[in-house]
Amino acid sequence: MSNIWYYVFTLVFFLFDYFILAMGLNIQYGETGILNFAYIGFVAVGSYVTGALALPSSVGTGQHYILGLGLPFPVNLILGGLASCGLAVVVALISLRRLRTDYLAMVLISLSLVLYDICNNFVPLFNGADGLYNVPEPFAGVLKLTTNSFIPFFAAVTGVIAALLWWVMSRITRSPQGRTFRAIRDDEVVAAALGKDVFRNQLKSMLIGSFYAGVGGGLIIQFSGSFNPTAWLPGETFVVFAVLIVGGVGNNVGMLVGSLVVETLLIHLPAFLPAIPGHPGLIEYFDSVLIGILLMAMLWFRPQGIVPERVRRALSLGAPANLVAGRGEAPGSAPGRPVPVEIATADAQGEK
Amino acid sequence: MTTDRTTTPATGPDETRFALSCDGITKAFQGVRAVNGATFDVPEGLVTALIGPNGAGKTTVVNILSGSMTCDSGTEHIGGTDVTNWPSYRIARLGLMRTFQLSRELGGLTVLENLLVAAPDQAGESMVNVFFRPSAVRRQERENVARALDILETYGLFHLRDNRASDLSGGQKKLLEISRAVMASPKVLLLDEPMAGVNPALIERIGGYILDLKAAGVTVLMIEHNLSVVERICDHVIVLAEGQTLATGKLSDLRENEEVVQAYLGEVIDASTHG
């Protein structure tokens, strides 16, 4: 396989992987309003656990890690996702019951830093700063894949997993459960006054999002064969947030678009560009600058993102057409389409 | 007058039965006692007004009764069940719904979705049902959508069903809050100044809706400063002053009560006389 195809399939892998990660953060933040600034920590837990479960016992490998069960793919990947869910339960019980918005965000940033320090310094856990490496490539032995053929193969596997997870997420967000998440995002007090158990629903959202984070992290270590603390600096969370903001918060299709623009085009593509003579590695440092500029531009000019959150109209919610058409319509309005909101008249001043 | 098709048939009001009772409720904010032993009963099937001067603790009482806030002491009962300091979602599931002084719409959702959120016992809020009983979820969703559209038509919001709730005017948001509460099939409805800041025509409409709800058997407790509205639609009045229950009864009787006149009614009458 020529170098160009190696690059292309690597980019395709990261496109799908960040699509998965963004969907996970989107259900937490975009749909439920949980400002999870520790998201990359959940990705890391999924990655480490997936890798450590795939590796054989650490004895004689030159690495130090727990687990080491040599489990096959995708069993290890699913367990990696569930490990992130376990972390979500702990975090939710500690923080979600009593903290909201900015206070919750601060606690989660702190959690991210604590997790990072533990994994970086406590060597027996996941090999400390060196991280895990030599993680077996899935199906490489069975399918007799070479390094070159493994990359497109695993990019395709990741695409299939992303499609499956997108279908699952779409079912959730289109259901009454998704509507309850959005109600909590818009106003927790109102949602509770309407009979919604806010904590229980936030916990559900955290679990779903964390599973996606864990699976996305697990796919990274299975693709690259290694994972260490430099791959998940706490600031990486903001890259996933950038995917959300650019793509369109609250829209799963927007997550794919955001992943394409931010992760594929701005972060990974420049790494494959020829170096500037005399300044090796300079291009790679530009990604943060470009993402920052893009974020400011989006928030200023198009805060709803490239693909805005969908307006769920009566007909798409299952209202029979005969119930909607020609009934209670304001003059000049078309059935099933939003109409201009009435403007307050002189005697209605003070209403707005 | 509109016809409400969304609540249970009327069985007739009963002034000897109480839908909601509170006894000795207190609440302090950093040493300031906002509510200081409020005690009253809300008769079942009637419209009751909660009146009093600004700072009397009316909204705090409503917040406590609906579970949005906990009380420091005292008890609250809904239909005989002690619900003191229950979280608001549990109180809501018992059938007590509320609206807010400043309208709080779910702004990112459409008008129709605002009502759908309020539908009780939704099968589609369970992950198991979403993935393993999708037809049951769809069937219930269709029923809820049809009922929500009926309510929107009743409340004159049908043509705005697909608009985001954040785009509505102040008066429309008041109507949305009431219709959203109705969607939950409430037994008791707490309305926090439903007529505040709306035009006279809409005040008439909202008054009509409240009487429709009463006719359907819903108990209503409303905070209201407009005494002509209280006179016309409320059967019973509770006067709150300095966090305590000053008096209860019919407004015509309370006008003769010296304490009430001094604490509140005199103030209101003066205000209306002088401008």
XYZ file of C-alpha atoms in Angstrom:
627
model
C 0.000 0.000 0.000
C 1.404 3.344 -0.935
C 1.949 6.036 1.656
C -0.984 8.081 0.443
C -3.451 5.265 1.174
C -1.870 4.743 4.566
C -2.589 8.417 5.296
C -6.105 8.271 3.892
C -7.155 5.247 5.918
C -5.598 6.696 9.053
C -7.656 9.826 8.505
C -10.757 7.704 7.907
C -10.149 5.865 11.168
C -9.883 9.105 13.140
C -12.964 10.486 11.390
C -15.068 7.557 12.584
C -13.440 7.357 15.996
C -14.010 11.029 16.797
C -17.536 10.677 15.450
C -18.082 8.077 18.189
C -16.402 10.247 20.826
C -18.398 13.302 19.793
C -21.699 11.389 19.925
C -20.849 10.383 23.494
C -20.096 13.950 24.568
C -23.119 15.189 22.648
C -25.582 13.060 24.616
C -24.036 14.386 27.840
C -23.591 18.036 26.940
C -25.614 18.667 23.790
C -28.678 16.704 24.859
C -28.602 16.717 28.672
C -26.525 19.806 29.460
C -23.842 18.084 31.546
C -20.634 20.050 31.064
C -18.265 17.082 31.237
C -14.788 18.604 31.137
C -13.324 15.256 32.215
C -14.495 13.511 29.045
C -10.987 12.638 27.893
C -10.508 10.818 31.222
C -13.371 8.482 30.302
C -11.765 7.958 26.884
C -8.477 7.086 28.584
C -10.059 4.596 30.974
C -11.721 2.823 28.047
C -8.456 2.808 26.137
C -6.313 1.485 28.966
C -8.798 -1.191 30.007
C -9.343 -2.345 26.408
C -5.572 -2.539 25.873
C -4.792 -4.211 29.191
C -7.521 -6.806 28.597
C -6.117 -7.609 25.143
C -2.541 -7.945 26.422
C -1.336 -11.185 27.971
C -0.215 -11.324 31.597
C 2.356 -8.614 32.278
C 4.911 -11.113 33.559
C 7.954 -11.049 31.272
C 6.597 -8.367 28.926
C 8.690 -5.549 30.360
C 5.502 -3.629 31.126
C 3.537 -3.247 34.336
C -0.234 -3.321 34.141
C -3.298 -4.835 35.755
C -5.740 -7.259 34.075
C -3.657 -8.851 31.260
C -6.282 -11.432 30.337
C -5.584 -11.729 26.623
C -9.260 -11.286 25.732
C -10.261 -11.207 22.062
C -11.697 -8.219 20.224
C -14.473 -6.996 20.644
C -14.972 -8.509 24.124
C -12.171 -6.322 25.467
C -13.635 -3.275 23.699
C -17.058 -3.758 25.258
C -15.497 -4.231 28.690
C -13.443 -1.087 28.116
C -16.680 0.813 27.440
C -18.232 -0.656 30.580
C -15.162 0.362 32.625
C -15.821 3.968 31.589
C -19.436 3.487 32.666
C -18.136 2.355 36.066
C -16.173 5.592 36.370
C -19.314 7.501 35.332
C -21.311 5.947 38.169
C -18.687 7.034 40.709
C -18.470 10.552 39.266
C -22.256 10.904 39.084
C -22.794 9.760 42.660
C -20.144 12.174 43.942
C -20.855 15.237 41.845
C -24.152 15.158 39.913
C -26.420 14.971 42.952
C -25.302 18.254 44.420
C -23.434 20.229 41.777
C -24.653 22.039 38.713
C -23.191 23.791 35.666
C -19.960 25.654 36.407
C -19.299 24.014 39.784
C -19.787 20.601 38.225
C -17.460 21.606 35.373
C -14.745 22.618 37.860
C -15.018 19.318 39.739
C -14.805 17.404 36.465
C -11.706 19.318 35.334
C -10.130 18.430 38.692
C -11.124 14.802 38.211
C -9.465 14.795 34.823
C -6.226 16.104 36.332
C -6.345 13.566 39.180
C -6.923 10.682 36.755
C -4.067 11.907 34.613
C -1.673 12.121 37.549
C -2.624 8.678 38.806
C -2.115 7.004 35.417
C 1.064 8.956 34.733
C 2.719 8.203 38.078
C 1.303 4.953 39.398
C 3.285 2.520 37.266
C 1.649 -0.779 38.385
C -1.704 0.391 37.028
C -1.085 1.030 33.319
C 2.699 1.276 33.063
C 2.906 4.941 34.119
C 4.327 7.510 31.712
C 5.396 4.833 29.208
C 1.809 3.663 28.848
C 0.753 0.416 27.220
C 2.336 -0.778 23.979
C 2.526 -3.890 21.812
C -1.235 -4.326 22.144
C -2.224 -7.153 19.748
C -3.961 -6.061 16.555
C -7.510 -7.456 16.368
C -7.969 -10.368 13.957
C -4.421 -9.862 12.624
C -3.521 -13.485 13.319
C -6.784 -15.018 12.101
C -6.992 -12.986 8.903
C -3.209 -12.959 8.372
C -3.207 -9.181 8.092
C 0.008 -7.294 7.508
C 0.606 -3.832 8.987
C -0.462 -2.304 5.670
C -3.637 -4.318 5.292
C -4.567 -3.936 8.956
C -5.015 -0.153 8.667
C -7.804 -0.150 6.023
C -9.338 -3.222 7.634
C -9.550 -1.613 11.037
C -10.722 1.712 9.600
C -13.603 -0.252 8.058
C -14.306 -2.064 11.349
C -14.398 1.300 13.113
C -16.783 2.593 10.455
C -19.146 -0.339 11.055
C -19.006 0.212 14.829
C -19.603 3.956 14.348
C -22.630 3.227 12.138
C -24.053 0.828 14.727
C -23.510 3.323 17.550
C -25.035 6.114 15.437
C -28.162 3.989 14.910
C -28.392 3.323 18.659
C -27.873 6.998 19.492
C -30.479 8.089 16.959
C -33.036 5.752 18.509
C -32.335 7.250 21.926
C -32.334 10.908 20.922
C -35.530 10.562 18.847
C -37.390 8.771 21.638
C -39.278 10.336 24.560
C -36.142 9.571 26.573
C -34.138 11.922 24.350
C -36.831 14.576 24.763
C -36.575 14.248 28.538
C -32.789 14.712 28.278
C -33.322 17.923 26.306
C -35.919 19.147 28.792
C -33.365 18.719 31.577
C -30.777 20.529 29.460
C -33.139 23.469 28.954
C -34.333 23.778 32.566
C -33.763 21.200 35.308
C -36.243 22.845 37.673
C -39.053 22.712 35.117
C -38.220 19.126 34.159
C -38.389 18.099 37.827
C -41.662 19.998 38.271
C -43.034 17.924 35.370
C -42.195 14.684 37.174
C -38.769 13.915 35.722
C -36.145 12.463 38.067
C -33.282 14.718 37.016
C -30.478 12.774 38.705
C -31.620 9.441 37.309
C -31.816 10.847 33.790
C -28.444 12.581 34.090
C -26.955 9.308 35.297
C -28.408 7.524 32.256
C -26.931 10.165 29.990
C -23.557 9.932 31.707
C -23.568 6.139 31.316
C -24.441 6.232 27.621
C -21.891 8.951 26.855
C -19.194 7.233 28.905
C -19.732 3.958 27.075
C -19.162 5.779 23.786
C -16.053 7.447 25.277
C -14.712 4.090 26.425
C -15.346 2.406 23.077
C -13.797 5.340 21.194
C -10.736 5.156 23.440
C -10.546 1.381 23.074
C -10.552 1.666 19.290
C -7.606 4.091 19.449
C -5.393 1.662 21.361
C -6.448 -1.221 19.117
C -5.630 0.831 16.021
C -2.289 2.244 17.140
C -1.216 -0.594 19.430
C -0.143 1.809 22.155
C -1.526 4.465 24.456
C 0.226 6.687 26.975
C -0.515 9.870 28.960
C 0.671 12.202 26.191
C -2.327 11.007 24.160
C -4.876 12.296 26.642
C -3.688 15.525 28.128
C -6.692 17.111 29.894
C -6.872 19.759 27.164
C -7.847 17.037 24.669
C -11.378 17.245 26.069
C -11.676 20.628 24.380
C -10.889 19.094 21.007
C -14.002 16.941 21.385
C -15.940 20.019 22.489
C -14.652 21.766 19.356
C -16.052 18.892 17.259
C -19.445 19.481 18.925
C -19.471 23.241 18.546
C -18.293 23.206 14.947
C -20.518 20.303 13.895
C -23.641 21.471 15.729
C -24.517 20.753 19.347
C -27.487 18.418 19.673
C -27.255 16.897 16.205
C -25.684 13.483 15.562
C -25.052 14.216 11.885
C -23.303 17.370 13.012
C -20.921 15.196 15.020
C -19.742 13.516 11.822
C -19.294 16.880 10.097
C -17.484 18.310 13.127
C -15.230 15.277 13.276
C -14.386 15.725 9.588
C -13.544 19.420 9.959
C -11.803 19.490 13.337
C -10.258 16.083 13.818
C -9.531 15.000 10.271
C -8.806 18.265 8.451
C -7.341 20.418 11.222
C -5.575 17.977 13.507
C -4.501 14.923 11.552
C -4.206 16.171 7.983
C -1.526 18.807 8.823
C 0.566 16.061 10.439
C 0.884 14.454 6.998
C 1.778 17.643 5.169
C 5.416 18.204 4.126
C 7.424 20.018 6.777
C 8.318 23.681 6.306
C 12.041 23.823 5.505
C 13.980 24.884 8.565
C 10.980 24.490 10.853
C 10.290 20.776 11.298
C 7.112 20.065 13.269
C 5.881 23.637 13.004
C 2.774 22.694 11.041
C 1.609 20.325 13.745
C 1.673 23.132 16.279
C -0.694 25.158 14.144
C -3.634 22.834 14.797
C -4.409 24.355 18.208
C -4.246 27.855 16.736
C -6.527 26.896 13.866
C -9.019 25.193 16.178
C -9.071 28.258 18.439
C -9.737 30.584 15.520
C -12.396 28.259 14.129
C -14.123 28.018 17.505
C -14.233 31.785 17.900
C -15.525 32.202 14.364
C -18.236 29.574 14.852
C -19.377 30.965 18.190
C -19.482 34.454 16.714
C -21.059 33.813 13.334
C -22.821 30.453 13.600
C -23.235 29.363 17.231
C -25.676 26.628 16.242
C -22.881 24.844 14.313
C -22.653 23.686 10.712
C -25.601 21.288 11.153
C -27.955 22.855 13.721
C -30.125 20.904 16.121
C -33.190 19.585 14.349
C -36.593 21.131 15.041
C -38.838 18.171 15.750
C -42.121 19.073 14.094
C -45.534 17.592 14.770
C -45.576 15.415 11.651
C -42.153 13.957 12.416
C -43.314 13.173 15.951
C -46.031 10.919 14.607
C -48.967 13.318 14.405
C -51.420 11.998 11.796
C -51.590 14.417 8.859
C -55.384 14.689 9.195
C -54.959 15.896 12.797
C -52.614 18.672 11.773
C -53.968 19.887 8.445
C -56.466 22.718 8.350
C -57.066 22.901 12.066
C -56.502 25.811 14.390
C -54.282 27.422 11.807
C -53.345 31.057 12.005
C -54.228 32.908 8.790
C -51.643 32.407 6.089
C -49.789 29.580 7.795
C -49.001 26.268 6.202
C -49.652 23.018 8.059
C -46.578 21.455 9.581
C -44.396 24.525 9.197
C -43.458 27.064 11.839
C -45.339 30.332 11.536
C -44.125 33.775 12.504
C -44.785 34.456 16.157
C -47.431 37.106 16.662
C -46.099 40.531 17.430
C -47.406 42.169 20.596
C -50.028 44.800 19.792
C -50.389 48.136 21.544
C -52.673 46.758 24.238
C -50.427 43.757 24.672
C -47.318 45.714 25.473
C -45.485 44.352 28.418
C -46.216 40.776 27.440
C -42.874 40.151 25.822
C -65.603 29.824 27.358
C -63.602 26.845 26.196
C -64.188 23.191 26.816
C -61.402 21.235 28.389
C -61.185 17.686 27.089
C -58.104 16.710 28.954
C -59.001 16.177 32.562
C -61.222 13.822 34.453
C -64.952 14.552 34.626
C -66.143 16.767 37.421
C -67.426 15.059 40.521
C -68.372 18.313 42.246
C -66.323 20.423 44.621
C -66.211 19.452 48.252
C -65.276 22.228 50.668
C -64.854 19.796 53.540
C -62.093 17.840 51.771
C -58.662 19.272 51.250
C -56.524 18.539 48.244
C -53.521 20.238 49.809
C -52.674 21.205 53.380
C -49.680 22.758 55.042
C -49.072 23.185 58.724
C -46.491 25.460 60.344
C -44.261 25.801 57.279
C -41.141 27.860 57.914
C -38.292 28.853 55.637
C -35.403 31.210 56.327
C -32.779 32.567 53.946
C -29.595 33.453 55.803
C -31.516 34.464 58.901
C -34.378 36.211 57.098
C -37.639 34.335 57.673
C -39.461 34.331 54.367
C -42.127 31.930 55.635
C -42.906 31.874 59.321
C -45.392 29.169 60.200
C -47.790 29.330 57.249
C -50.777 27.070 57.892
C -53.701 26.595 55.529
C -55.846 24.078 53.666
C -56.784 24.178 50.009
C -60.317 22.819 49.450
C -60.665 20.096 46.841
C -62.159 21.045 43.499
C -62.182 24.791 44.112
C -60.146 27.751 42.953
C -58.247 29.262 45.871
C -56.318 32.523 45.752
C -53.146 33.104 47.724
C -52.844 36.844 48.220
C -50.670 39.142 50.297
C -48.282 42.055 50.043
C -44.948 41.779 48.247
C -42.495 39.861 50.412
C -45.250 37.962 52.214
C -43.683 34.651 51.190
C -46.282 33.552 48.626
C -43.870 32.334 45.970
C -41.664 30.695 48.599
C -44.733 28.812 49.870
C -45.560 27.675 46.320
C -41.932 26.614 45.823
C -42.105 24.569 49.022
C -45.495 23.042 48.203
C -44.276 21.967 44.762
C -41.004 20.574 46.094
C -38.800 23.085 44.274
C -37.563 24.145 47.702
C -37.391 22.386 51.070
C -38.865 23.869 54.245
C -37.032 24.220 57.557
C -39.981 22.930 59.586
C -43.667 22.154 59.236
C -45.569 19.566 57.231
C -47.296 19.327 53.862
C -49.980 16.872 52.813
C -51.405 16.166 49.378
C -54.665 14.210 49.487
C -53.738 12.809 52.898
C -50.181 11.790 51.951
C -47.382 13.430 53.919
C -45.102 14.848 51.230
C -43.007 17.136 53.426
C -39.727 17.909 51.672
C -40.321 15.387 48.923
C -38.399 16.218 45.738
C -40.500 17.999 43.148
C -40.551 15.115 40.668
C -42.218 12.855 43.260
C -44.745 15.537 44.168
C -45.466 16.046 40.459
C -46.075 12.326 40.042
C -48.703 12.561 42.797
C -50.587 14.970 40.544
C -49.441 18.422 41.693
C -48.314 20.636 38.819
C -47.153 24.228 38.901
C -46.389 27.238 36.763
C -43.763 29.880 37.505
C -43.948 33.596 38.284
C -41.555 34.310 35.410
C -42.486 31.909 32.639
C -40.022 29.060 32.321
C -40.501 27.429 28.967
C -38.251 24.660 27.688
C -36.806 27.012 25.113
C -34.935 24.561 22.878
C -38.015 22.371 22.430
C -40.987 23.141 20.232
C -44.314 24.153 21.740
C -45.660 20.653 21.034
C -42.615 19.006 22.614
C -43.065 21.158 25.724
C -46.414 19.464 26.208
C -45.161 16.001 25.307
C -42.498 16.174 28.011
C -45.268 16.587 30.570
C -47.201 13.463 29.562
C -47.148 11.083 32.530
C -45.885 7.478 32.527
C -44.188 7.476 29.141
C -43.054 4.037 28.009
C -40.447 5.683 25.785
C -38.517 6.968 28.790
C -37.269 3.428 29.409
C -34.285 2.245 27.350
C -35.643 -1.291 27.396
C -38.891 -0.120 25.811
C -37.109 2.088 23.268
C -35.175 -0.877 21.891
C -37.368 -3.887 22.650
C -40.947 -2.524 22.600
C -40.734 0.154 19.913
C -44.300 -0.395 18.686
C -45.717 0.219 22.176
C -43.612 3.390 22.434
C -44.797 4.607 19.023
C -48.428 3.864 19.830
C -48.307 5.790 23.099
C -46.403 8.624 21.438
C -49.114 8.957 18.765
C -51.777 9.110 21.491
C -49.802 11.723 23.413
C -49.242 13.812 20.278
C -52.972 13.732 19.474
C -53.859 14.777 23.034
C -51.208 17.510 23.085
C -52.577 18.910 19.806
C -56.078 18.935 21.322
C -54.796 20.899 24.315
C -52.887 23.326 22.100
C -56.037 23.929 20.098
C -58.012 24.519 23.286
C -55.459 27.051 24.501
C -55.079 28.787 21.131
C -51.493 27.676 20.562
C -52.101 25.102 17.846
C -50.694 27.264 15.066
C -47.457 27.672 17.058
C -46.952 23.939 17.644
C -43.752 23.713 15.585
C -42.174 26.936 16.868
C -39.430 26.824 19.453
C -40.904 27.797 22.818
C -38.216 30.446 23.300
C -39.716 32.370 20.360
C -43.110 32.905 22.001
C -44.289 36.202 23.472
C -44.771 36.639 27.225
C -48.518 35.992 27.094
C -48.078 32.943 24.896
C -45.525 31.573 27.347
C -48.070 31.935 30.170
C -50.561 29.923 28.094
C -47.881 27.363 27.249
C -47.077 26.849 30.936
C -50.733 26.268 31.810
C -51.331 23.949 28.860
C -48.144 22.033 29.704
C -49.393 21.526 33.258
C -52.785 20.391 31.908
C -51.027 17.807 29.711
C -49.853 16.129 32.925
C -53.502 15.561 33.999
C -53.051 17.331 37.343
C -55.194 16.911 40.405
C -53.817 20.098 41.946
C -52.517 23.049 39.967
C -50.412 25.819 41.497
C -50.384 28.974 39.393
C -47.868 31.657 40.328
C -49.307 34.953 39.082
C -50.779 33.587 35.835
C -52.207 37.002 34.898
C -49.059 39.044 35.560
C -47.937 41.169 32.611
C -50.628 40.012 30.190
C -53.195 42.123 28.334
C -56.829 42.370 29.544
C -58.182 40.127 26.789
C -55.744 37.391 27.709
C -56.588 37.814 31.397
C -60.182 37.012 30.477
C -59.087 33.960 28.495
C -56.851 32.641 31.265
C -59.652 33.186 33.780
C -61.934 31.121 31.539
C -59.373 28.325 31.307
C -59.045 28.238 35.103
C -62.807 27.932 35.510
C -62.794 25.138 32.906
C -60.183 23.311 34.943
C -62.279 23.733 38.066
C -65.287 22.346 36.193
C -63.155 19.351 35.256
C -62.401 18.689 38.923
C -58.928 20.195 39.195
C -58.051 21.964 42.437
C -56.380 25.303 41.722
C -54.257 27.420 44.063
C -53.185 30.668 42.430
C -51.117 33.614 43.558
C -52.865 36.700 42.242
C -52.711 40.432 42.905
C -55.608 41.397 40.650
C -58.496 41.468 43.139
C -61.182 41.789 40.482
C -59.941 38.503 39.024
C -59.854 36.961 42.502
C -63.390 38.171 43.126
C -64.689 36.651 39.896
C -62.994 33.272 39.740
C -61.791 32.329 43.221
C -64.043 30.520 45.692
C -61.666 30.799 48.586
C -58.892 33.178 49.594
C -55.827 32.743 51.794
C -54.099 35.910 52.957
C -50.409 35.649 53.736
C -48.459 38.410 55.487
C -44.901 38.275 56.819
C -44.766 34.572 56.128
C -47.821 33.754 58.211
C -51.417 32.966 57.375
C -53.332 36.089 58.312
C -56.828 34.962 57.364
C -58.772 32.614 55.099
C -62.280 32.785 53.687
C -64.256 34.466 50.928
C -62.926 37.752 49.609
C -66.155 39.552 50.495
C -65.725 38.500 54.139
C -62.030 39.346 54.159
C -62.803 42.897 53.054
C -64.437 43.342 56.463
C -61.397 41.975 58.310
C -59.461 44.882 59.848
C -56.146 43.021 59.924
C -56.408 42.023 56.282
C -57.386 45.515 55.218
C -54.417 46.976 57.097
C -51.933 44.402 55.879
C -52.933 44.137 52.243
C -56.327 45.159 50.990
C -55.998 48.736 52.203
C -52.709 48.964 50.327
C -54.275 47.601 47.155
C -57.356 49.841 47.423
C -55.141 52.894 48.070
C -53.005 52.029 45.103
C -56.028 51.706 42.845
C -57.514 54.953 44.199
C -54.364 56.999 43.773
C -53.310 55.856 40.521
